[in-house]
Short mmCIF file of C-alpha atoms in Angstrom, two decimals:
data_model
loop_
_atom_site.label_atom_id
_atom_site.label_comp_id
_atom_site.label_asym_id
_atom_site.label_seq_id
_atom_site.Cartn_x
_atom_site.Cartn_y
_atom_site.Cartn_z
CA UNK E 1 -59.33 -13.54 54.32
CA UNK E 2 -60.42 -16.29 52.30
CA UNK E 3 -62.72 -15.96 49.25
CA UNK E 4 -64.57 -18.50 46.75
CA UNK E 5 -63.98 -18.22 42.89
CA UNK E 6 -65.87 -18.09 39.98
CA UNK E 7 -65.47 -17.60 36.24
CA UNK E 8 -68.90 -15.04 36.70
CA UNK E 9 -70.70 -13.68 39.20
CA UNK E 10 -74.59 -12.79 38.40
CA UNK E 11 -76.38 -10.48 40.52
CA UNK E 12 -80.01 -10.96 40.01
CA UNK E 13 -82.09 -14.20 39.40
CA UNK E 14 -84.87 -13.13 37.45
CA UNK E 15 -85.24 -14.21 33.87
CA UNK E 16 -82.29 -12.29 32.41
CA UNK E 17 -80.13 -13.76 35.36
CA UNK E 18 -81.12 -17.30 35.48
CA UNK E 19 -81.01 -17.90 31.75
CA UNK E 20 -77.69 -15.90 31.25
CA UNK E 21 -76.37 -17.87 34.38
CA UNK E 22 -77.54 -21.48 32.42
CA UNK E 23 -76.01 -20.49 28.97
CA UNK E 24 -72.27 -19.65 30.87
CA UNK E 25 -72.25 -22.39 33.31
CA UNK E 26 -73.61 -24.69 30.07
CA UNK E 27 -70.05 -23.29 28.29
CA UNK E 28 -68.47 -24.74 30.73
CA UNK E 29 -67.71 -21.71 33.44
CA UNK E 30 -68.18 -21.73 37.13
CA UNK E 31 -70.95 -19.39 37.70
CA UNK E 32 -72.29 -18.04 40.82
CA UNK E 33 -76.00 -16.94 40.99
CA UNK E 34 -77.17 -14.57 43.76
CA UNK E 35 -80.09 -13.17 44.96
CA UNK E 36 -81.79 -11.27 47.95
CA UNK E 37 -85.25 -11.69 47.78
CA UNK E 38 -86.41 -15.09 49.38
CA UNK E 39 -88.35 -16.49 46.37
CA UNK E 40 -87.07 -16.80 43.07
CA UNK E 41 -87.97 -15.23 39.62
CA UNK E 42 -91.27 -13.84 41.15
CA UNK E 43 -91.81 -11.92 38.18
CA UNK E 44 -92.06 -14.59 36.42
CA UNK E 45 -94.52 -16.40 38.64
CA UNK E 46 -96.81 -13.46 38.55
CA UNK E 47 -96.93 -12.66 34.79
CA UNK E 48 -99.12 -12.82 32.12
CA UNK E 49 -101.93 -13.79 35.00
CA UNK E 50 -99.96 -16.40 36.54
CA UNK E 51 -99.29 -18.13 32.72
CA UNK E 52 -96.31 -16.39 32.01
CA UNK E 53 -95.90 -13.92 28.60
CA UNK E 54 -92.57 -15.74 28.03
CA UNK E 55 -92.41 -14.04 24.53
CA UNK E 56 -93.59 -12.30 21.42
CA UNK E 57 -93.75 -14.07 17.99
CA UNK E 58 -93.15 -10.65 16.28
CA UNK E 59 -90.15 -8.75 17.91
CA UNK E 60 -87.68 -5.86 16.60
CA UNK E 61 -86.40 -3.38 17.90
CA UNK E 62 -89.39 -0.71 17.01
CA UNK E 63 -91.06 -2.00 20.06
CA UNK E 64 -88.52 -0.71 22.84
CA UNK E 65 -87.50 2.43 24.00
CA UNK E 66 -84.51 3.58 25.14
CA UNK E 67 -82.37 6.88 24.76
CA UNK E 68 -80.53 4.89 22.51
CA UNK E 69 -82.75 2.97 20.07
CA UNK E 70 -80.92 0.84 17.61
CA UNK E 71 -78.95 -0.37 20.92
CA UNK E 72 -81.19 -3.07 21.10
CA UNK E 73 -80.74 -4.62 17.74
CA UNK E 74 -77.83 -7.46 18.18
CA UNK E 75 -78.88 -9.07 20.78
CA UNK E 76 -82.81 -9.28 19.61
CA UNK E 77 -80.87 -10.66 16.21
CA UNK E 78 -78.70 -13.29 17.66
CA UNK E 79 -81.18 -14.40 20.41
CA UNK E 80 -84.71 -14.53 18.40
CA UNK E 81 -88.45 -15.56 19.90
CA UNK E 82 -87.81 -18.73 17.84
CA UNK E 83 -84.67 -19.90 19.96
CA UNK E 84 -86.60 -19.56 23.39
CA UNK E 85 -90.17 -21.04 21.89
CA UNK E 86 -87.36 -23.94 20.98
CA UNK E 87 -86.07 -24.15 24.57
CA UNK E 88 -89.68 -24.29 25.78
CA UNK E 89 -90.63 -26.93 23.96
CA UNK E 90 -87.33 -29.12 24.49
CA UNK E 91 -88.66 -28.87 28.09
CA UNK E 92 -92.52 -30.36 26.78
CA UNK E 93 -94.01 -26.92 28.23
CA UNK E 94 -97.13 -26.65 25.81
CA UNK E 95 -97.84 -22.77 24.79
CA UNK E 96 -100.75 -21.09 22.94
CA UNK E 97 -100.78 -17.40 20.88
CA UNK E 98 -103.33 -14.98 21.89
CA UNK E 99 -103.70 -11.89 19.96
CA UNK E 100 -100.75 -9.68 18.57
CA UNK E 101 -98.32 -12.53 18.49
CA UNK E 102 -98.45 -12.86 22.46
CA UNK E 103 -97.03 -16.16 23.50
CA UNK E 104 -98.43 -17.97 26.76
CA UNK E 105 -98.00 -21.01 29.13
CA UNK E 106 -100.98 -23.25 28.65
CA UNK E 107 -99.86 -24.49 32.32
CA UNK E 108 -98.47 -22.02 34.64
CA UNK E 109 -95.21 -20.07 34.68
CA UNK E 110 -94.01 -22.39 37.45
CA UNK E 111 -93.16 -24.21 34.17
CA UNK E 112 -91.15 -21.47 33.07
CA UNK E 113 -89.46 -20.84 36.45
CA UNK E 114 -88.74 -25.14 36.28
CA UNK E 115 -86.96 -25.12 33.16
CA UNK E 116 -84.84 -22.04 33.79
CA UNK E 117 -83.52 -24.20 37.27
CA UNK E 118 -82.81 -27.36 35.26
CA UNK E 119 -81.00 -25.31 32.64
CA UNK E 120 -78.68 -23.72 36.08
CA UNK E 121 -78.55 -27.68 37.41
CA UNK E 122 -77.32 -28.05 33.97
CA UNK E 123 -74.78 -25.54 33.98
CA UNK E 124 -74.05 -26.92 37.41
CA UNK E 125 -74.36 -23.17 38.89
CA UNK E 126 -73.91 -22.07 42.44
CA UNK E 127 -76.90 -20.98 43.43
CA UNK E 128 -77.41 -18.15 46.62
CA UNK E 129 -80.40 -16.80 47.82
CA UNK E 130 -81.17 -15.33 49.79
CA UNK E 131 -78.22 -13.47 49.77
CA UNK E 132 -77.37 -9.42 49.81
CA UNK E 133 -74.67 -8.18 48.22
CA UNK E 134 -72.94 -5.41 51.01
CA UNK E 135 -70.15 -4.05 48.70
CA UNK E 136 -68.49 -4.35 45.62
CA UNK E 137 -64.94 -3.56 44.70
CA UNK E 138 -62.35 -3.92 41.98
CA UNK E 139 -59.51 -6.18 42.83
CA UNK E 140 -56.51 -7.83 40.96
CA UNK E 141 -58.31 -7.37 37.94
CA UNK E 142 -61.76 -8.17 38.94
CA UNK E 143 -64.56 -8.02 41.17
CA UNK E 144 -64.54 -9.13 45.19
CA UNK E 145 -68.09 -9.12 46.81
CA UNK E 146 -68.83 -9.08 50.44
CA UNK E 147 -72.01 -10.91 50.31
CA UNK E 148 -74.00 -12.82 53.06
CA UNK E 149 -72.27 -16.41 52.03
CA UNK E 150 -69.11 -14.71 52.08
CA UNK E 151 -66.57 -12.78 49.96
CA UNK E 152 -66.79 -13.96 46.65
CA UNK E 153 -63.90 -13.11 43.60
CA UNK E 154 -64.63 -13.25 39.70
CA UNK E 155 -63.23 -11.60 37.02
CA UNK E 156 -66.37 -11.05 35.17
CA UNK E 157 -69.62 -9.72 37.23
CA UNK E 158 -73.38 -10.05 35.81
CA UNK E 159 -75.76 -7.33 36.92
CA UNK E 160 -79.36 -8.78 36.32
CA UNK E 161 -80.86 -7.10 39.70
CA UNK E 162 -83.83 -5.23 37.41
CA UNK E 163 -85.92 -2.67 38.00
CA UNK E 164 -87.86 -0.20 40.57
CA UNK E 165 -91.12 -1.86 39.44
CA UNK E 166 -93.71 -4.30 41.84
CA UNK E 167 -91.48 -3.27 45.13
CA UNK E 168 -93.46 -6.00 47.23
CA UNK E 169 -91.86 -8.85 45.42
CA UNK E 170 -88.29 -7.23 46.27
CA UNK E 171 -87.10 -4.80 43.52
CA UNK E 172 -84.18 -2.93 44.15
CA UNK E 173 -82.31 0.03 42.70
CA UNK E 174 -79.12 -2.09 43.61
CA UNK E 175 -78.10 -2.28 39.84
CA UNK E 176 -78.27 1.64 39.32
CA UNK E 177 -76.13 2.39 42.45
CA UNK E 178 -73.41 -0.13 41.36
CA UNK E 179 -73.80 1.35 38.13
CA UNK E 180 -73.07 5.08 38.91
CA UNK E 181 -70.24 3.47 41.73
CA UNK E 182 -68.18 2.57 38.14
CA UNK E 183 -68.99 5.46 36.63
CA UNK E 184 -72.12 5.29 34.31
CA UNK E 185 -74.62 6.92 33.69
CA UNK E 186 -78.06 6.20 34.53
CA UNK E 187 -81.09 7.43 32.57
CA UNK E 188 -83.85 8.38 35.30
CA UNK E 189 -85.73 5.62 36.32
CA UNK E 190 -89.47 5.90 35.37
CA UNK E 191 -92.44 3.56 36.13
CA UNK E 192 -93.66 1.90 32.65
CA UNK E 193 -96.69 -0.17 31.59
CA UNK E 194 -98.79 1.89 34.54
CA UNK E 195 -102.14 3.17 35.12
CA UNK E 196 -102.50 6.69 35.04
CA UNK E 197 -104.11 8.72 37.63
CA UNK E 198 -105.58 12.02 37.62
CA UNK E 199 -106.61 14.94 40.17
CA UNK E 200 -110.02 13.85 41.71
CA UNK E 201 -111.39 17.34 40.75
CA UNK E 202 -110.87 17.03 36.90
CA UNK E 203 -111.77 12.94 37.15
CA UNK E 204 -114.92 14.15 38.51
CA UNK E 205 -117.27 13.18 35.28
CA UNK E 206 -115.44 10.27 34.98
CA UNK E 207 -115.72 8.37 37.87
CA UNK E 208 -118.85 6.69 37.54
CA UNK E 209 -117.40 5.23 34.31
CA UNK E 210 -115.17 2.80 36.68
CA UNK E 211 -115.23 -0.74 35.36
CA UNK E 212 -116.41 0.39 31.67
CA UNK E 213 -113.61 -0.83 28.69
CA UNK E 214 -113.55 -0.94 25.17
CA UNK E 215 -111.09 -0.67 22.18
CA UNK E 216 -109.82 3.01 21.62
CA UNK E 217 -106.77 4.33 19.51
CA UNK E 218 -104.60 6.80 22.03
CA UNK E 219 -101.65 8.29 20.87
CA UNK E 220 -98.62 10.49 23.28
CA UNK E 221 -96.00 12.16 21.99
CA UNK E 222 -94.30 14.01 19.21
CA UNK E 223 -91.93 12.15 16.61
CA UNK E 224 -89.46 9.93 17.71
CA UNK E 225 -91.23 10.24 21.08
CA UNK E 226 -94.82 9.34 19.97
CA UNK E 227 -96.48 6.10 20.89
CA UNK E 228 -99.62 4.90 19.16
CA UNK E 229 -101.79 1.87 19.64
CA UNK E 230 -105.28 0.21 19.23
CA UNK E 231 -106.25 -1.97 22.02
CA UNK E 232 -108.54 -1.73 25.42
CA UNK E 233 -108.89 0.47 27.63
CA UNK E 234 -110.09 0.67 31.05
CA UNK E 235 -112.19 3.62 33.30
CA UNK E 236 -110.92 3.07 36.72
CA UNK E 237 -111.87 5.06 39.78
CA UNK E 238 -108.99 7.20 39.50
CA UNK E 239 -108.23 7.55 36.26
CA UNK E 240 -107.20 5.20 33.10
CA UNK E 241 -106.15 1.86 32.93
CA UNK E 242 -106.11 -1.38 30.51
CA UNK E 243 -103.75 -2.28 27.65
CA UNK E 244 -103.96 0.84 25.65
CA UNK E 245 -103.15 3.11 28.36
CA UNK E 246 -100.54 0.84 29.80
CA UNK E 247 -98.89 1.24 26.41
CA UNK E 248 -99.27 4.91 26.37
CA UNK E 249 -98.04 5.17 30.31
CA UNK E 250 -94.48 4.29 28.72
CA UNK E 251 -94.53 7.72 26.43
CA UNK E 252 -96.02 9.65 28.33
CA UNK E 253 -94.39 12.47 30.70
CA UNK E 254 -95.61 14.62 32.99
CA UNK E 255 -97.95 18.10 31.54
CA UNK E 256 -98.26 15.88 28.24
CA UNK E 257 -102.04 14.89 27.05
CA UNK E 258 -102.88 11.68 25.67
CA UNK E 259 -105.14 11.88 22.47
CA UNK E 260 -107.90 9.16 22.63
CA UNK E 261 -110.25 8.31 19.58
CA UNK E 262 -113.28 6.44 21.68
CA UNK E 263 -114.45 5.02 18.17
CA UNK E 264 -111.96 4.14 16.41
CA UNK E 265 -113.75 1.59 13.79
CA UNK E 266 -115.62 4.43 12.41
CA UNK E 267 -115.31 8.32 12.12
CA UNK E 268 -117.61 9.83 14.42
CA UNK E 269 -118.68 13.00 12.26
CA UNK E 270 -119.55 11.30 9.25
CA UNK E 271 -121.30 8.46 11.14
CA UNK E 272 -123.29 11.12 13.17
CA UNK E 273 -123.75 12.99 10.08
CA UNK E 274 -125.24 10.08 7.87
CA UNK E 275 -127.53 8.92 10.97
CA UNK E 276 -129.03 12.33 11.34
CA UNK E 277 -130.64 11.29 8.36
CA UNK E 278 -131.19 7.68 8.16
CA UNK E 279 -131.72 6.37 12.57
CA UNK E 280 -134.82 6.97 14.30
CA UNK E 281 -133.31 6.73 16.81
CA UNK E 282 -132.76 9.07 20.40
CA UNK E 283 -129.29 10.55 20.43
CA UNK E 284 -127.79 8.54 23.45
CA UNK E 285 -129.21 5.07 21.91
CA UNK E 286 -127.35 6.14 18.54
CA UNK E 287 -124.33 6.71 20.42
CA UNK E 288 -124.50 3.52 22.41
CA UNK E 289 -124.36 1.85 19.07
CA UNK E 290 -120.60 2.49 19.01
CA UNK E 291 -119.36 3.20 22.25
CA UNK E 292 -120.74 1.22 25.75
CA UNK E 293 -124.16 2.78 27.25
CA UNK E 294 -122.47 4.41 30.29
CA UNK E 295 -119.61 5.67 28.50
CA UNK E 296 -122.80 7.28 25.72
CA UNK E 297 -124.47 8.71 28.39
CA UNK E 298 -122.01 10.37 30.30
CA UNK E 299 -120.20 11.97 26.88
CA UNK E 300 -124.00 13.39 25.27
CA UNK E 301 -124.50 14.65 29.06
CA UNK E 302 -121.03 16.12 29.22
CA UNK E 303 -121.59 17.97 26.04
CA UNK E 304 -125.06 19.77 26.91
CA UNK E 305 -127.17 17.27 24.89
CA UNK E 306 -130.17 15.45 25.95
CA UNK E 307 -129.67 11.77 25.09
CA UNK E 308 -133.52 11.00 24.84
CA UNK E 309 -134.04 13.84 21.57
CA UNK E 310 -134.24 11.76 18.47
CA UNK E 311 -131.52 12.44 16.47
CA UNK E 312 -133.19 13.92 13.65
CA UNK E 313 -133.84 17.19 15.76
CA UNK E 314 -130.33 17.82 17.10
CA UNK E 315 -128.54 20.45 15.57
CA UNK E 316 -125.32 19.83 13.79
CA UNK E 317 -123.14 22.20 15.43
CA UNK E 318 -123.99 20.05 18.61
CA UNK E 319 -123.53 16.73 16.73
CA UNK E 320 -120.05 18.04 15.16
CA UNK E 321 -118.65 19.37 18.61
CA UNK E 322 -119.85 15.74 20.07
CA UNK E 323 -117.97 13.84 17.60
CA UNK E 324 -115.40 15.94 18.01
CA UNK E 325 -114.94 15.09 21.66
CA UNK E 326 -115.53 10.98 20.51
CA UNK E 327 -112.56 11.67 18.01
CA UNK E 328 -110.12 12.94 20.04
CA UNK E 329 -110.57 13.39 23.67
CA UNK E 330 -107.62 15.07 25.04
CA UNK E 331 -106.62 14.76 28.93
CA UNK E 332 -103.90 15.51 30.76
CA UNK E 333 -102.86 12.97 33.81
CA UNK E 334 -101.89 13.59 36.90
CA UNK E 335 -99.14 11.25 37.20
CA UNK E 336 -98.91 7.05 37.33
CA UNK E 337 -100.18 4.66 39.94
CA UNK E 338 -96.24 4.70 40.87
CA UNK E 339 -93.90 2.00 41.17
CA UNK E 340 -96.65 -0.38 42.93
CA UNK E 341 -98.85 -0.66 39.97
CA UNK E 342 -95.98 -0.33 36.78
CA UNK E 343 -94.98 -3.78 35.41
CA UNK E 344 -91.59 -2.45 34.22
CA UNK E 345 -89.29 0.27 34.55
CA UNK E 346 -88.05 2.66 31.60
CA UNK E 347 -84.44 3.94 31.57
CA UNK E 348 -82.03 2.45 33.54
CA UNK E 349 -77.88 2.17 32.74
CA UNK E 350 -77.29 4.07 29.76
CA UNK E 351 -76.58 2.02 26.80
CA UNK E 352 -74.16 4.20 25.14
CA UNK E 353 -71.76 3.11 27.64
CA UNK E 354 -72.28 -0.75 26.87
CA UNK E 355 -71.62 -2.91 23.88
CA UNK E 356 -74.32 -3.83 22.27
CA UNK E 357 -72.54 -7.24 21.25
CA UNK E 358 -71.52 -8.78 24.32
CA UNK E 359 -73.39 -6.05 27.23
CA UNK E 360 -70.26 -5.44 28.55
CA UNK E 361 -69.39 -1.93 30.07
CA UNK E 362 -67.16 -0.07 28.43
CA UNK E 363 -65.69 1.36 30.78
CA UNK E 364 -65.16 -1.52 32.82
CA UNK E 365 -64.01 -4.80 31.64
CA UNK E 366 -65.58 -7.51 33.11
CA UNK E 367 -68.63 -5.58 34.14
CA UNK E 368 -71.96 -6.67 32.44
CA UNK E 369 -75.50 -5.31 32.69
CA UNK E 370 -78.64 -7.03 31.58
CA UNK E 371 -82.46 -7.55 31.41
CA UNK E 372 -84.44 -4.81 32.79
CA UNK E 373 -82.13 -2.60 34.77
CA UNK E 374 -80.34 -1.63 31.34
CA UNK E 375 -82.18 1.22 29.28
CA UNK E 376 -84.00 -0.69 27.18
CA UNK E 377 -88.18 -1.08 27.63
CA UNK E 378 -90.47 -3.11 25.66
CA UNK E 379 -94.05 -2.98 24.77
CA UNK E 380 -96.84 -5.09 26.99
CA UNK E 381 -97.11 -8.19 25.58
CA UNK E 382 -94.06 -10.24 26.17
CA UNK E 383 -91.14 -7.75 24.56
CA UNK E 384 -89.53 -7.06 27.91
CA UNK E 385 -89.11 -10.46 28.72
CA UNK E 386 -88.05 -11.45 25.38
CA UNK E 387 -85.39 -8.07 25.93
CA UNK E 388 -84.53 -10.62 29.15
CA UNK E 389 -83.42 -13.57 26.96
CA UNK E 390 -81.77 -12.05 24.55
CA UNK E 391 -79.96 -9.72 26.49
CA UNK E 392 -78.58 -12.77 28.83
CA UNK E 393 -77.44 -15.02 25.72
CA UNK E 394 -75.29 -12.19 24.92
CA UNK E 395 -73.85 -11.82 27.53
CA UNK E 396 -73.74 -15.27 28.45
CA UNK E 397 -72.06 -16.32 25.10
CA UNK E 398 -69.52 -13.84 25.53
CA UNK E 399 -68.52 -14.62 29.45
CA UNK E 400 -65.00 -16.04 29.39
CA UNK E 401 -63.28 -18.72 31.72
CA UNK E 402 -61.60 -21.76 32.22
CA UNK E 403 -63.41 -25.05 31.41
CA UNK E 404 -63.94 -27.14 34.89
#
């Protein structure tokens, strides 16, 4: 039966595909670039509110996780936020920094989606999609694919398939199960950079609090498994939401509390303490000084206190044991809003198994794993898809073939 060749295959045409696809076929090597959902890169399109996160100014490799930390450390070396701010901009794409070194579109990712396709049209890639992938063997010292444009042959195959996360836009655990079918190991998918949820009963006093958000510190985890950040958080129906606890989602695990200090700016005891003496105010105004008015009310109602007694009459057991709760409020979730509602997906093909230089398999030759279904899981605020480039120019430096 015939077959087409290529120098590379690349499963997967979401950032880490498309760009490691344009790098090889920009070396010179006949690449082949499939996919099976019907749109391209809609990751992409939806991110960052439709403007596209492309990056973090401030990267290393203290903001990913993975089972294997210092994995991650070549290829966010070799492949920096400055080379891909420099590929923007050769493309005239203007960008703007928002807070914490976040990088955005000032247009819409669509720009970001363009660029990546004239970079393939540059590399003169064969593009695919939709296409499935039904099988994939080793043969004659490489890999034969019995896709729907036929069986394809290269010696070197690119898995960029992703995640689990945002199934409606066509994730697929594709990458895992070709994965294990060679023999690696896979750490346990997880959804990351999720809302947590907890059991209507115990959400109870909380619910009314839906649509309240302000700046807390919240902390997860023990040593090298601790997360801590400052940044916003959001009361939801259900449970927690918002930047902070998106952050936290990616430490946490299931029977673990999160620790959250509501007031972070200022230590609640002392502050209580001092205004005892010094407000005339009631108790729940004092409180709504730091903390928003609903969120006040419900936590002096929630510890037995009567927000309209001015605070010179309250007691200080009652004002300790409330600025206790402020300090660190301790809860225990439920679980995640799932798969629907993560951006990203934590673990993924075990990295011990790959070379950090190139993201070849080691066990394999020829077999490559990048971007997001490789265990390796950044922070909110453009990491992962930095993780994307710099995991594809690695690979895509190191591809090998015959000029055209």
């Amino acid at each position: 039966m015939s077959r087409e060749r290529f120098d590379a295959v690349v499963v997967g045409a979401g950032a880490a595909g498309l760009h490691c696809a344009a790098i090889a076929g920009k070396r010179g090597l006949k690449v082949a670039l499939l996919d099976h959902a019907s749109k391209i890169a809609e990751k992409i399109r939806i991110s960052g509110g439709g403007r596209c996160n492309f990056t973090n100014r401030d990267v290393g490799a203290d903001n990913f996780l993975s089972e294997n930390p210092a994995f991650c450390r070549s290829a966010l070396a070799r492949y920096t936020p400055r080379d891909f701010i420099a590929l923007v901009e050769r493309h005239g794409i203007a960008w703007h920094e928002k807070h914490r070194g976040q990088l955005f579109c000032d247009d819409s990712s669509e720009r970001i989606i363009a660029m990546l396709l004239d970079e393939c049209g540059a590399g003169r890639i064969t593009r695919r999609q939709p296409c499935r992938v039904a099988a994939v063997r080793r043969d004659d010292g490489g890999f034969e694919l019995d896709t729907d444009a036929g069986t394809l042959f290269a010696p070197q195959l690119v898995v960029a398939s992703g995640g689990l996360s945002i199934p409606k836009i066509g994730a697929s655990d594709f990458g895992y199960r070709l994965a294990r079918q060679f023999g690696h190991r896979v750490i346990e998918p997880r959804p990351a950079l999720v809302p947590l949820k907890f059991d209507a009963g115990s959400w109870a006093p909380f619910a009314s609090l839906s649509g309240v958000s302000l700046e807390v510190a919240i902390e997860c985890g023990a040593g090298r498994e601790r997360g801590a950040f400052v940044d916003d958080l959001l009361f939801t129906h259900r449970g927690l939401s918002g930047p902070a606890v998106l952050q936290i989602s990616s430490y946490w695990r299931p029977g673990l509390p999160i620790e959250i200090d509501l007031a972070p700016q200022t230590e609640a005891a002392h502050w209580l303490r001092n205004a005892k003496t010094t407000s005339k105010r009631q108790l729940g105004n004092e409180v709504a000084t730091h903390v928003p008015r609903r969120l006040a009310d419900t936590w002096v109602a929630l510890a037995g206190l009567d927000a309209a007694l001015p605070l010179s009459q309250c007691r200080d057991t009652d004002l300790q044991r409330l600025a206790a709760n402020l300090d660190r409020w301790s809860v225990t979730p439920s679980g995640t809003e799932g798969w629907r509602k993560a951006e990203v997906t934590a673990g993924g093909v075990d990295t011990r198994q790959l070379s950090s230089q190139t993201m070849e398999s080691v066990l394999v030759p020829g077999l490559y794993f990048i971007g997001e279904v490789v265990d390796v899981t950044g922070w909110l605020g453009g990491y992962n898809f930095q993780w994307a480039w710099a995991s594809a120019a690695a690979c895509g430096r190191a591809l090998t073939g015959a000029p055209d």
